[in-house]
């Protein structure tokens, strides 16, 4: 039995380096060197991909300080069989951007990644050295939002704002956007390369809402729902708010008042909104995409009537947040943040042919009947 002591490898190396090699042996040695160099190059190229990190402004992979961010999204209303909130991060997030700040709030760097993702995603990141840091994460901000400035060295977290695009030039929002998620960590400490692996969990919240409005009209005299299509054809709905600009603490920054314009449902898309008992009743339905609703918002839901010339006159106006709070289900900001959709049904009483004044006789929000009679603005 012969014990392998590594001498054969040394002899092989000597043979490949010898000047007295035959042409055939020289070619064989050359091929070996090419194979070794190719494998080394391939491993270097694949290393960033295997770690799954894309750094825009941070040091290169691999990770020097063993820190990972682990996002999840459970602050909503979807629960599983045992009543716990399910993680909807993977099905909600299409792209993510992570901003890293030091203990004084100054910008350190940024990481961007595109989906698809899986729940339990671990995002590795590096920092300049040991210290205390803080991370802000946004999802699905492209292509609907913009930063007020491009962060760089010296930029403080208090300087950064995120907003819907082009609000100053066009304060109307008629496009749909994906749910945007946001999260921020508590300050955490990175000690060095020899420390324990550190996984920082971050539960995100949704900072966008959908407001879906369905309208029908009831004749004051007969008490029946009208089938006259002109009411839907001549009615326009708007949502007004000044929630289009947020700071990096996810609170509302004083921005311009916006007018959100809904996506109106027509044709077969309108069928689910019709009253099954009265399918011929005139129905108007639309859906607004809006930035985060706040408990102290002065959000207005308004209705205009349009004449033959296309001119609009106000028909009805409601303080939406007052009505939402009257349900009793949304008293705190956490209550609002968990709810993505607000389904609003409004029924107006009219006197057909007598000015068509709109008076709300029934308002329902997410299944709760609310009254508007004591509101200042109707």
mmCIF file of C-alpha atoms in Angstrom:
data_model
loop_
_atom_site.group_PDB
_atom_site.id
_atom_site.type_symbol
_atom_site.label_atom_id
_atom_site.label_comp_id
_atom_site.label_asym_id
_atom_site.label_seq_id
_atom_site.Cartn_x
_atom_site.Cartn_y
_atom_site.Cartn_z
ATOM 1 C CA UNK A 1 0.000 0.000 0.000
ATOM 2 C CA UNK A 2 1.330 3.426 -0.966
ATOM 3 C CA UNK A 3 0.565 6.498 1.149
ATOM 4 C CA UNK A 4 -0.134 9.706 -0.780
ATOM 5 C CA UNK A 5 2.150 12.324 0.797
ATOM 6 C CA UNK A 6 1.660 15.012 -1.854
ATOM 7 C CA UNK A 7 5.096 14.260 -3.411
ATOM 8 C CA UNK A 8 3.504 13.173 -6.695
ATOM 9 C CA UNK A 9 1.883 16.621 -7.014
ATOM 10 C CA UNK A 10 5.271 18.278 -6.434
ATOM 11 C CA UNK A 11 6.919 16.106 -9.052
ATOM 12 C CA UNK A 12 4.132 16.897 -11.494
ATOM 13 C CA UNK A 13 4.672 20.578 -10.890
ATOM 14 C CA UNK A 14 8.384 20.167 -11.491
ATOM 15 C CA UNK A 15 7.750 18.249 -14.645
ATOM 16 C CA UNK A 16 5.434 20.969 -15.993
ATOM 17 C CA UNK A 17 8.014 23.591 -15.237
ATOM 18 C CA UNK A 18 10.933 21.689 -16.721
ATOM 19 C CA UNK A 19 12.599 23.061 -19.840
ATOM 20 C CA UNK A 20 13.199 19.588 -21.264
ATOM 21 C CA UNK A 21 9.515 18.789 -21.756
ATOM 22 C CA UNK A 22 8.391 17.317 -25.016
ATOM 23 C CA UNK A 23 5.964 19.401 -27.167
ATOM 24 C CA UNK A 24 3.118 17.028 -26.267
ATOM 25 C CA UNK A 25 3.775 17.405 -22.525
ATOM 26 C CA UNK A 26 4.049 21.197 -22.815
ATOM 27 C CA UNK A 27 0.612 21.343 -24.493
ATOM 28 C CA UNK A 28 -0.863 19.157 -21.764
ATOM 29 C CA UNK A 29 0.503 21.416 -19.017
ATOM 30 C CA UNK A 30 -0.768 24.515 -20.822
ATOM 31 C CA UNK A 31 -4.288 23.077 -20.971
ATOM 32 C CA UNK A 32 -4.191 22.348 -17.228
ATOM 33 C CA UNK A 33 -3.225 25.922 -16.472
ATOM 34 C CA UNK A 34 -6.065 27.222 -18.703
ATOM 35 C CA UNK A 35 -8.599 24.984 -16.902
ATOM 36 C CA UNK A 36 -7.458 26.141 -13.461
ATOM 37 C CA UNK A 37 -7.555 29.824 -14.461
ATOM 38 C CA UNK A 38 -10.992 29.406 -16.073
ATOM 39 C CA UNK A 39 -12.413 27.819 -12.893
ATOM 40 C CA UNK A 40 -10.962 30.575 -10.763
ATOM 41 C CA UNK A 41 -12.409 33.283 -13.019
ATOM 42 C CA UNK A 42 -15.817 31.592 -13.083
ATOM 43 C CA UNK A 43 -15.944 31.327 -9.292
ATOM 44 C CA UNK A 44 -15.102 35.019 -8.940
ATOM 45 C CA UNK A 45 -17.842 35.986 -11.391
ATOM 46 C CA UNK A 46 -20.464 33.837 -9.664
ATOM 47 C CA UNK A 47 -19.692 34.961 -6.115
ATOM 48 C CA UNK A 48 -21.930 38.100 -6.165
ATOM 49 C CA UNK A 49 -24.763 36.155 -7.759
ATOM 50 C CA UNK A 50 -24.644 33.409 -5.161
ATOM 51 C CA UNK A 51 -24.803 35.939 -2.357
ATOM 52 C CA UNK A 52 -27.773 37.621 -4.076
ATOM 53 C CA UNK A 53 -26.655 41.187 -3.384
ATOM 54 C CA UNK A 54 -26.654 44.221 -5.650
ATOM 55 C CA UNK A 55 -24.894 47.179 -4.074
ATOM 56 C CA UNK A 56 -25.261 50.602 -5.645
ATOM 57 C CA UNK A 57 -23.257 52.698 -3.220
ATOM 58 C CA UNK A 58 -21.950 50.229 -0.628
ATOM 59 C CA UNK A 59 -18.690 48.204 -0.566
ATOM 60 C CA UNK A 60 -18.480 45.170 -2.817
ATOM 61 C CA UNK A 61 -19.668 41.661 -1.964
ATOM 62 C CA UNK A 62 -18.997 39.373 -0.170
ATOM 63 C CA UNK A 63 -20.408 40.734 3.075
ATOM 64 C CA UNK A 64 -17.712 41.911 5.485
ATOM 65 C CA UNK A 65 -19.939 42.433 8.508
ATOM 66 C CA UNK A 66 -22.327 39.533 8.910
ATOM 67 C CA UNK A 67 -25.627 41.404 8.936
ATOM 68 C CA UNK A 68 -28.843 40.538 7.129
ATOM 69 C CA UNK A 69 -32.173 42.319 6.874
ATOM 70 C CA UNK A 70 -35.198 39.974 6.955
ATOM 71 C CA UNK A 71 -38.401 41.789 5.835
ATOM 72 C CA UNK A 72 -41.947 40.523 6.303
ATOM 73 C CA UNK A 73 -45.421 41.938 5.776
ATOM 74 C CA UNK A 74 -48.027 40.876 8.323
ATOM 75 C CA UNK A 75 -49.679 44.187 9.215
ATOM 76 C CA UNK A 76 -52.876 43.650 7.244
ATOM 77 C CA UNK A 77 -56.197 41.843 7.700
ATOM 78 C CA UNK A 78 -55.422 38.413 6.180
ATOM 79 C CA UNK A 79 -55.199 35.586 8.703
ATOM 80 C CA UNK A 80 -54.688 31.841 8.437
ATOM 81 C CA UNK A 81 -56.643 29.086 10.178
ATOM 82 C CA UNK A 82 -55.115 29.699 13.603
ATOM 83 C CA UNK A 83 -55.864 33.423 13.420
ATOM 84 C CA UNK A 84 -52.290 34.626 12.923
ATOM 85 C CA UNK A 85 -51.507 37.156 10.204
ATOM 86 C CA UNK A 86 -49.919 35.580 7.139
ATOM 87 C CA UNK A 87 -46.755 36.949 5.579
ATOM 88 C CA UNK A 88 -47.674 38.634 2.287
ATOM 89 C CA UNK A 89 -44.222 40.041 1.549
ATOM 90 C CA UNK A 90 -43.420 37.734 -1.381
ATOM 91 C CA UNK A 91 -46.706 38.305 -3.190
ATOM 92 C CA UNK A 92 -46.675 42.076 -2.603
ATOM 93 C CA UNK A 93 -43.069 43.203 -3.137
ATOM 94 C CA UNK A 94 -41.913 43.476 -6.754
ATOM 95 C CA UNK A 95 -38.755 45.467 -6.018
ATOM 96 C CA UNK A 96 -37.082 46.814 -2.892
ATOM 97 C CA UNK A 97 -34.723 49.633 -2.012
ATOM 98 C CA UNK A 98 -32.832 49.645 1.296
ATOM 99 C CA UNK A 99 -31.329 52.886 2.631
ATOM 100 C CA UNK A 100 -28.688 52.684 5.364
ATOM 101 C CA UNK A 101 -27.945 55.524 7.797
ATOM 102 C CA UNK A 102 -25.466 55.884 10.652
ATOM 103 C CA UNK A 103 -26.370 56.628 14.267
ATOM 104 C CA UNK A 104 -26.593 60.352 13.525
ATOM 105 C CA UNK A 105 -28.946 59.798 10.585
ATOM 106 C CA UNK A 106 -26.380 60.430 7.864
ATOM 107 C CA UNK A 107 -26.604 58.467 4.628
ATOM 108 C CA UNK A 108 -24.259 55.490 4.298
ATOM 109 C CA UNK A 109 -25.494 53.679 1.204
ATOM 110 C CA UNK A 110 -28.285 51.973 -0.662
ATOM 111 C CA UNK A 111 -29.159 48.490 -1.936
ATOM 112 C CA UNK A 112 -31.682 47.757 -4.692
ATOM 113 C CA UNK A 113 -33.101 44.369 -5.663
ATOM 114 C CA UNK A 114 -35.746 43.236 -8.116
ATOM 115 C CA UNK A 115 -38.159 40.378 -7.459
ATOM 116 C CA UNK A 116 -39.612 37.898 -7.483
ATOM 117 C CA UNK A 117 -38.897 37.242 -3.805
ATOM 118 C CA UNK A 118 -39.678 34.525 -1.306
ATOM 119 C CA UNK A 119 -40.914 34.933 2.240
ATOM 120 C CA UNK A 120 -38.013 34.787 4.667
ATOM 121 C CA UNK A 121 -35.770 36.695 2.253
ATOM 122 C CA UNK A 122 -32.427 37.621 3.825
ATOM 123 C CA UNK A 123 -30.821 40.758 2.411
ATOM 124 C CA UNK A 124 -27.071 40.927 3.157
ATOM 125 C CA UNK A 125 -25.484 44.330 3.460
ATOM 126 C CA UNK A 126 -22.174 45.841 4.462
ATOM 127 C CA UNK A 127 -21.275 48.992 6.328
ATOM 128 C CA UNK A 128 -18.048 51.006 6.461
ATOM 129 C CA UNK A 129 -17.072 49.612 9.865
ATOM 130 C CA UNK A 130 -18.266 48.828 13.387
ATOM 131 C CA UNK A 131 -20.886 51.227 14.680
ATOM 132 C CA UNK A 132 -24.579 51.896 15.142
ATOM 133 C CA UNK A 133 -26.814 51.976 12.089
ATOM 134 C CA UNK A 134 -30.423 52.250 11.012
ATOM 135 C CA UNK A 135 -32.165 50.927 7.895
ATOM 136 C CA UNK A 136 -35.179 52.211 5.929
ATOM 137 C CA UNK A 137 -36.829 49.915 3.361
ATOM 138 C CA UNK A 138 -39.307 50.833 0.613
ATOM 139 C CA UNK A 139 -40.948 48.502 -1.914
ATOM 140 C CA UNK A 140 -42.635 49.123 -5.261
ATOM 141 C CA UNK A 141 -41.637 52.781 -5.494
ATOM 142 C CA UNK A 142 -40.725 52.556 -9.188
ATOM 143 C CA UNK A 143 -41.890 54.101 -11.460
ATOM 144 C CA UNK A 144 -44.538 55.978 -9.470
ATOM 145 C CA UNK A 145 -42.485 57.966 -6.963
ATOM 146 C CA UNK A 146 -39.414 60.176 -6.777
ATOM 147 C CA UNK A 147 -37.007 61.476 -4.136
ATOM 148 C CA UNK A 148 -36.651 65.196 -3.574
ATOM 149 C CA UNK A 149 -32.830 64.865 -3.712
ATOM 150 C CA UNK A 150 -30.347 62.168 -4.629
ATOM 151 C CA UNK A 151 -28.811 61.001 -1.330
ATOM 152 C CA UNK A 152 -25.045 61.276 -1.014
ATOM 153 C CA UNK A 153 -22.391 61.668 1.655
ATOM 154 C CA UNK A 154 -23.584 64.309 4.109
ATOM 155 C CA UNK A 155 -27.296 63.776 3.397
ATOM 156 C CA UNK A 156 -29.313 63.359 6.581
ATOM 157 C CA UNK A 157 -32.427 61.246 6.873
ATOM 158 C CA UNK A 158 -34.348 64.401 7.811
ATOM 159 C CA UNK A 159 -33.513 65.872 4.385
ATOM 160 C CA UNK A 160 -35.148 63.077 2.380
ATOM 161 C CA UNK A 161 -38.702 63.071 1.059
ATOM 162 C CA UNK A 162 -40.515 60.627 -1.203
ATOM 163 C CA UNK A 163 -43.498 61.694 -3.300
ATOM 164 C CA UNK A 164 -45.653 60.772 -6.232
ATOM 165 C CA UNK A 165 -44.067 62.053 -9.416
ATOM 166 C CA UNK A 166 -44.541 65.531 -10.861
ATOM 167 C CA UNK A 167 -47.000 66.793 -8.250
ATOM 168 C CA UNK A 168 -45.943 70.409 -8.574
ATOM 169 C CA UNK A 169 -46.563 70.394 -12.325
ATOM 170 C CA UNK A 170 -49.676 68.196 -12.311
ATOM 171 C CA UNK A 171 -51.583 67.957 -8.996
ATOM 172 C CA UNK A 172 -53.973 65.303 -10.336
ATOM 173 C CA UNK A 173 -53.367 61.576 -9.961
ATOM 174 C CA UNK A 174 -55.243 59.397 -12.414
ATOM 175 C CA UNK A 175 -52.864 56.436 -12.645
ATOM 176 C CA UNK A 176 -52.947 53.203 -10.648
ATOM 177 C CA UNK A 177 -49.941 52.183 -8.578
ATOM 178 C CA UNK A 178 -48.903 49.023 -6.777
ATOM 179 C CA UNK A 179 -49.106 48.775 -2.985
ATOM 180 C CA UNK A 180 -46.040 50.477 -1.491
ATOM 181 C CA UNK A 181 -44.565 48.947 1.660
ATOM 182 C CA UNK A 182 -42.379 50.741 4.199
ATOM 183 C CA UNK A 183 -40.333 49.746 7.219
ATOM 184 C CA UNK A 184 -37.647 51.136 9.493
ATOM 185 C CA UNK A 185 -35.434 49.351 11.995
ATOM 186 C CA UNK A 186 -34.500 50.420 15.468
ATOM 187 C CA UNK A 187 -30.828 51.428 15.734
ATOM 188 C CA UNK A 188 -28.612 48.325 15.730
ATOM 189 C CA UNK A 189 -24.917 47.793 16.354
ATOM 190 C CA UNK A 190 -22.385 46.105 14.068
ATOM 191 C CA UNK A 191 -19.313 44.967 16.029
ATOM 192 C CA UNK A 192 -17.002 43.512 13.362
ATOM 193 C CA UNK A 193 -16.208 40.625 11.047
ATOM 194 C CA UNK A 194 -15.659 38.156 13.868
ATOM 195 C CA UNK A 195 -19.008 38.712 15.549
ATOM 196 C CA UNK A 196 -22.086 36.543 15.531
ATOM 197 C CA UNK A 197 -24.300 36.495 12.467
ATOM 198 C CA UNK A 198 -26.943 39.196 12.935
ATOM 199 C CA UNK A 199 -30.395 38.946 11.352
ATOM 200 C CA UNK A 200 -32.552 42.035 11.769
ATOM 201 C CA UNK A 201 -36.272 41.385 11.343
ATOM 202 C CA UNK A 202 -38.345 44.163 9.830
ATOM 203 C CA UNK A 203 -42.139 44.034 9.642
ATOM 204 C CA UNK A 204 -43.407 46.351 6.913
ATOM 205 C CA UNK A 205 -46.600 48.371 6.647
ATOM 206 C CA UNK A 206 -48.567 49.357 3.569
ATOM 207 C CA UNK A 207 -48.593 53.098 2.856
ATOM 208 C CA UNK A 208 -51.135 53.096 0.031
ATOM 209 C CA UNK A 209 -54.880 52.507 -0.040
ATOM 210 C CA UNK A 210 -57.645 51.724 -2.482
ATOM 211 C CA UNK A 211 -60.984 53.500 -2.186
ATOM 212 C CA UNK A 212 -63.724 51.834 -4.192
ATOM 213 C CA UNK A 213 -66.959 53.823 -4.551
ATOM 214 C CA UNK A 214 -70.325 52.558 -5.785
ATOM 215 C CA UNK A 215 -73.222 54.995 -6.337
ATOM 216 C CA UNK A 216 -76.926 54.571 -7.049
ATOM 217 C CA UNK A 217 -79.811 57.044 -7.143
ATOM 218 C CA UNK A 218 -83.273 56.635 -5.576
ATOM 219 C CA UNK A 219 -86.345 58.639 -6.556
ATOM 220 C CA UNK A 220 -87.655 60.615 -3.590
ATOM 221 C CA UNK A 221 -91.261 60.335 -4.754
ATOM 222 C CA UNK A 222 -91.514 56.695 -5.789
ATOM 223 C CA UNK A 223 -88.817 55.329 -3.452
ATOM 224 C CA UNK A 224 -87.442 53.238 -6.295
ATOM 225 C CA UNK A 225 -83.915 53.133 -7.696
ATOM 226 C CA UNK A 226 -83.699 55.028 -10.966
ATOM 227 C CA UNK A 227 -82.732 53.337 -14.211
ATOM 228 C CA UNK A 228 -81.944 56.604 -16.001
ATOM 229 C CA UNK A 229 -78.369 56.225 -17.304
ATOM 230 C CA UNK A 230 -77.835 60.000 -17.425
ATOM 231 C CA UNK A 231 -77.109 60.125 -13.691
ATOM 232 C CA UNK A 232 -74.058 57.918 -14.042
ATOM 233 C CA UNK A 233 -73.044 59.501 -17.346
ATOM 234 C CA UNK A 234 -73.077 63.023 -15.905
ATOM 235 C CA UNK A 235 -71.498 62.310 -12.500
ATOM 236 C CA UNK A 236 -67.775 62.638 -11.809
ATOM 237 C CA UNK A 237 -66.090 61.502 -8.583
ATOM 238 C CA UNK A 238 -62.935 62.939 -6.995
ATOM 239 C CA UNK A 239 -60.823 62.290 -3.921
ATOM 240 C CA UNK A 240 -58.896 65.268 -2.522
ATOM 241 C CA UNK A 241 -55.988 64.992 -0.073
ATOM 242 C CA UNK A 242 -52.527 66.421 0.603
ATOM 243 C CA UNK A 243 -50.902 63.046 1.325
ATOM 244 C CA UNK A 244 -48.676 62.836 -1.770
ATOM 245 C CA UNK A 245 -45.400 63.611 0.047
ATOM 246 C CA UNK A 246 -43.917 61.561 2.911
ATOM 247 C CA UNK A 247 -40.696 61.917 4.838
ATOM 248 C CA UNK A 248 -38.415 58.979 5.626
ATOM 249 C CA UNK A 249 -40.112 58.565 9.016
ATOM 250 C CA UNK A 250 -43.286 57.740 7.041
ATOM 251 C CA UNK A 251 -45.232 60.765 8.244
ATOM 252 C CA UNK A 252 -47.038 63.255 6.042
ATOM 253 C CA UNK A 253 -45.020 66.210 4.832
ATOM 254 C CA UNK A 254 -46.779 69.410 3.861
ATOM 255 C CA UNK A 255 -47.281 68.892 0.140
ATOM 256 C CA UNK A 256 -49.740 70.265 -2.419
ATOM 257 C CA UNK A 257 -53.398 69.321 -2.391
ATOM 258 C CA UNK A 258 -54.019 66.545 -4.872
ATOM 259 C CA UNK A 259 -57.051 65.471 -6.809
ATOM 260 C CA UNK A 260 -57.237 61.709 -7.277
ATOM 261 C CA UNK A 261 -59.266 60.563 -10.277
ATOM 262 C CA UNK A 262 -60.747 57.056 -10.177
ATOM 263 C CA UNK A 263 -60.649 54.252 -12.665
ATOM 264 C CA UNK A 264 -64.301 53.914 -13.703
ATOM 265 C CA UNK A 265 -65.738 50.451 -14.263
ATOM 266 C CA UNK A 266 -67.717 49.980 -17.475
ATOM 267 C CA UNK A 267 -69.214 47.130 -19.470
ATOM 268 C CA UNK A 268 -68.758 43.695 -17.926
ATOM 269 C CA UNK A 269 -66.426 45.145 -15.277
ATOM 270 C CA UNK A 270 -69.427 47.006 -13.871
ATOM 271 C CA UNK A 271 -71.562 43.862 -13.431
ATOM 272 C CA UNK A 272 -70.214 42.884 -9.961
ATOM 273 C CA UNK A 273 -71.257 46.294 -8.632
ATOM 274 C CA UNK A 274 -74.888 46.053 -9.728
ATOM 275 C CA UNK A 275 -77.652 45.307 -7.259
ATOM 276 C CA UNK A 276 -78.747 41.680 -7.925
ATOM 277 C CA UNK A 277 -82.299 42.541 -6.875
ATOM 278 C CA UNK A 278 -82.396 45.540 -9.236
ATOM 279 C CA UNK A 279 -79.868 44.866 -12.022
ATOM 280 C CA UNK A 280 -81.312 47.602 -14.228
ATOM 281 C CA UNK A 281 -80.751 50.325 -11.626
ATOM 282 C CA UNK A 282 -78.242 52.931 -12.749
ATOM 283 C CA UNK A 283 -74.869 52.206 -11.109
ATOM 284 C CA UNK A 284 -71.659 54.216 -11.091
ATOM 285 C CA UNK A 285 -68.495 52.564 -9.742
ATOM 286 C CA UNK A 286 -64.860 53.631 -9.620
ATOM 287 C CA UNK A 287 -61.651 52.892 -7.744
ATOM 288 C CA UNK A 288 -59.079 55.378 -6.434
ATOM 289 C CA UNK A 289 -55.427 54.577 -5.792
ATOM 290 C CA UNK A 290 -54.216 56.877 -3.037
ATOM 291 C CA UNK A 291 -51.202 57.336 -0.835
ATOM 292 C CA UNK A 292 -51.446 56.636 2.885
ATOM 293 C CA UNK A 293 -54.635 57.763 4.638
ATOM 294 C CA UNK A 294 -54.057 59.320 8.064
ATOM 295 C CA UNK A 295 -56.426 59.539 11.021
ATOM 296 C CA UNK A 296 -56.058 63.325 10.956
ATOM 297 C CA UNK A 297 -56.505 63.545 7.177
ATOM 298 C CA UNK A 298 -58.916 66.095 5.740
ATOM 299 C CA UNK A 299 -59.665 63.790 2.823
ATOM 300 C CA UNK A 300 -62.678 64.886 0.790
ATOM 301 C CA UNK A 301 -64.829 62.671 -1.423
ATOM 302 C CA UNK A 302 -66.689 64.890 -3.883
ATOM 303 C CA UNK A 303 -69.206 64.470 -6.678
ATOM 304 C CA UNK A 304 -69.776 66.864 -9.572
ATOM 305 C CA UNK A 305 -72.495 66.997 -12.212
ATOM 306 C CA UNK A 306 -71.464 67.664 -15.783
ATOM 307 C CA UNK A 307 -73.657 69.542 -18.264
ATOM 308 C CA UNK A 308 -73.867 69.106 -22.035
ATOM 309 C CA UNK A 309 -70.966 71.505 -22.557
ATOM 310 C CA UNK A 310 -68.690 69.527 -20.232
ATOM 311 C CA UNK A 311 -68.814 72.071 -17.418
ATOM 312 C CA UNK A 312 -68.958 70.640 -13.900
ATOM 313 C CA UNK A 313 -70.819 71.918 -10.850
ATOM 314 C CA UNK A 314 -70.530 70.515 -7.274
ATOM 315 C CA UNK A 315 -73.276 68.061 -6.331
ATOM 316 C CA UNK A 316 -72.082 66.584 -3.010
ATOM 317 C CA UNK A 317 -68.982 66.600 -0.810
ATOM 318 C CA UNK A 318 -68.067 64.446 2.196
ATOM 319 C CA UNK A 319 -65.343 64.423 4.834
ATOM 320 C CA UNK A 320 -64.165 60.879 4.185
ATOM 321 C CA UNK A 321 -62.139 60.375 7.359
ATOM 322 C CA UNK A 322 -65.060 61.426 9.552
ATOM 323 C CA UNK A 323 -67.236 58.866 7.831
ATOM 324 C CA UNK A 324 -64.569 56.138 8.137
ATOM 325 C CA UNK A 325 -64.218 56.806 11.877
ATOM 326 C CA UNK A 326 -67.993 56.536 12.323
ATOM 327 C CA UNK A 327 -67.732 52.837 11.538
ATOM 328 C CA UNK A 328 -65.958 52.439 14.891
ATOM 329 C CA UNK A 329 -63.453 50.089 13.287
ATOM 330 C CA UNK A 330 -60.719 52.555 12.330
ATOM 331 C CA UNK A 331 -59.886 54.712 15.322
ATOM 332 C CA UNK A 332 -56.092 54.352 15.223
ATOM 333 C CA UNK A 333 -53.425 54.696 12.543
ATOM 334 C CA UNK A 334 -52.664 50.993 12.873
ATOM 335 C CA UNK A 335 -56.314 50.205 12.074
ATOM 336 C CA UNK A 336 -56.084 52.293 8.897
ATOM 337 C CA UNK A 337 -52.716 50.867 7.850
ATOM 338 C CA UNK A 338 -53.937 47.291 8.102
ATOM 339 C CA UNK A 339 -56.886 47.943 5.792
ATOM 340 C CA UNK A 340 -56.020 48.177 2.103
ATOM 341 C CA UNK A 341 -59.502 48.585 0.614
ATOM 342 C CA UNK A 342 -62.299 50.890 1.682
ATOM 343 C CA UNK A 343 -65.529 49.889 -0.053
ATOM 344 C CA UNK A 344 -67.996 52.772 -0.030
ATOM 345 C CA UNK A 345 -71.609 52.557 -1.111
ATOM 346 C CA UNK A 346 -73.572 55.800 -1.460
ATOM 347 C CA UNK A 347 -77.192 56.174 -2.368
ATOM 348 C CA UNK A 348 -78.481 59.604 -3.345
ATOM 349 C CA UNK A 349 -82.122 60.701 -3.156
ATOM 350 C CA UNK A 350 -83.194 62.746 -6.170
ATOM 351 C CA UNK A 351 -86.226 64.457 -7.614
ATOM 352 C CA UNK A 352 -86.000 63.551 -11.257
ATOM 353 C CA UNK A 353 -86.469 66.599 -13.453
ATOM 354 C CA UNK A 354 -86.349 69.051 -10.514
ATOM 355 C CA UNK A 355 -82.721 70.154 -10.409
ATOM 356 C CA UNK A 356 -81.400 66.748 -9.499
ATOM 357 C CA UNK A 357 -80.068 67.856 -6.118
ATOM 358 C CA UNK A 358 -77.962 65.089 -4.525
ATOM 359 C CA UNK A 359 -78.872 64.190 -0.934
ATOM 360 C CA UNK A 360 -77.187 61.157 0.584
ATOM 361 C CA UNK A 361 -79.674 58.803 2.236
ATOM 362 C CA UNK A 362 -77.453 55.768 2.693
ATOM 363 C CA UNK A 363 -73.685 55.525 3.153
ATOM 364 C CA UNK A 364 -71.989 52.208 3.879
ATOM 365 C CA UNK A 365 -68.242 51.717 4.406
ATOM 366 C CA UNK A 366 -66.830 48.175 4.495
ATOM 367 C CA UNK A 367 -70.217 46.871 5.570
ATOM 368 C CA UNK A 368 -70.919 49.470 8.291
ATOM 369 C CA UNK A 369 -73.798 51.895 7.829
ATOM 370 C CA UNK A 370 -72.808 55.457 8.692
ATOM 371 C CA UNK A 371 -74.748 58.719 8.838
ATOM 372 C CA UNK A 372 -73.558 61.948 7.344
ATOM 373 C CA UNK A 373 -76.300 64.268 8.539
ATOM 374 C CA UNK A 374 -74.269 65.865 11.347
ATOM 375 C CA UNK A 375 -71.173 66.452 9.212
ATOM 376 C CA UNK A 376 -70.394 70.041 8.355
ATOM 377 C CA UNK A 377 -69.730 69.290 4.697
ATOM 378 C CA UNK A 378 -72.226 67.218 2.725
#
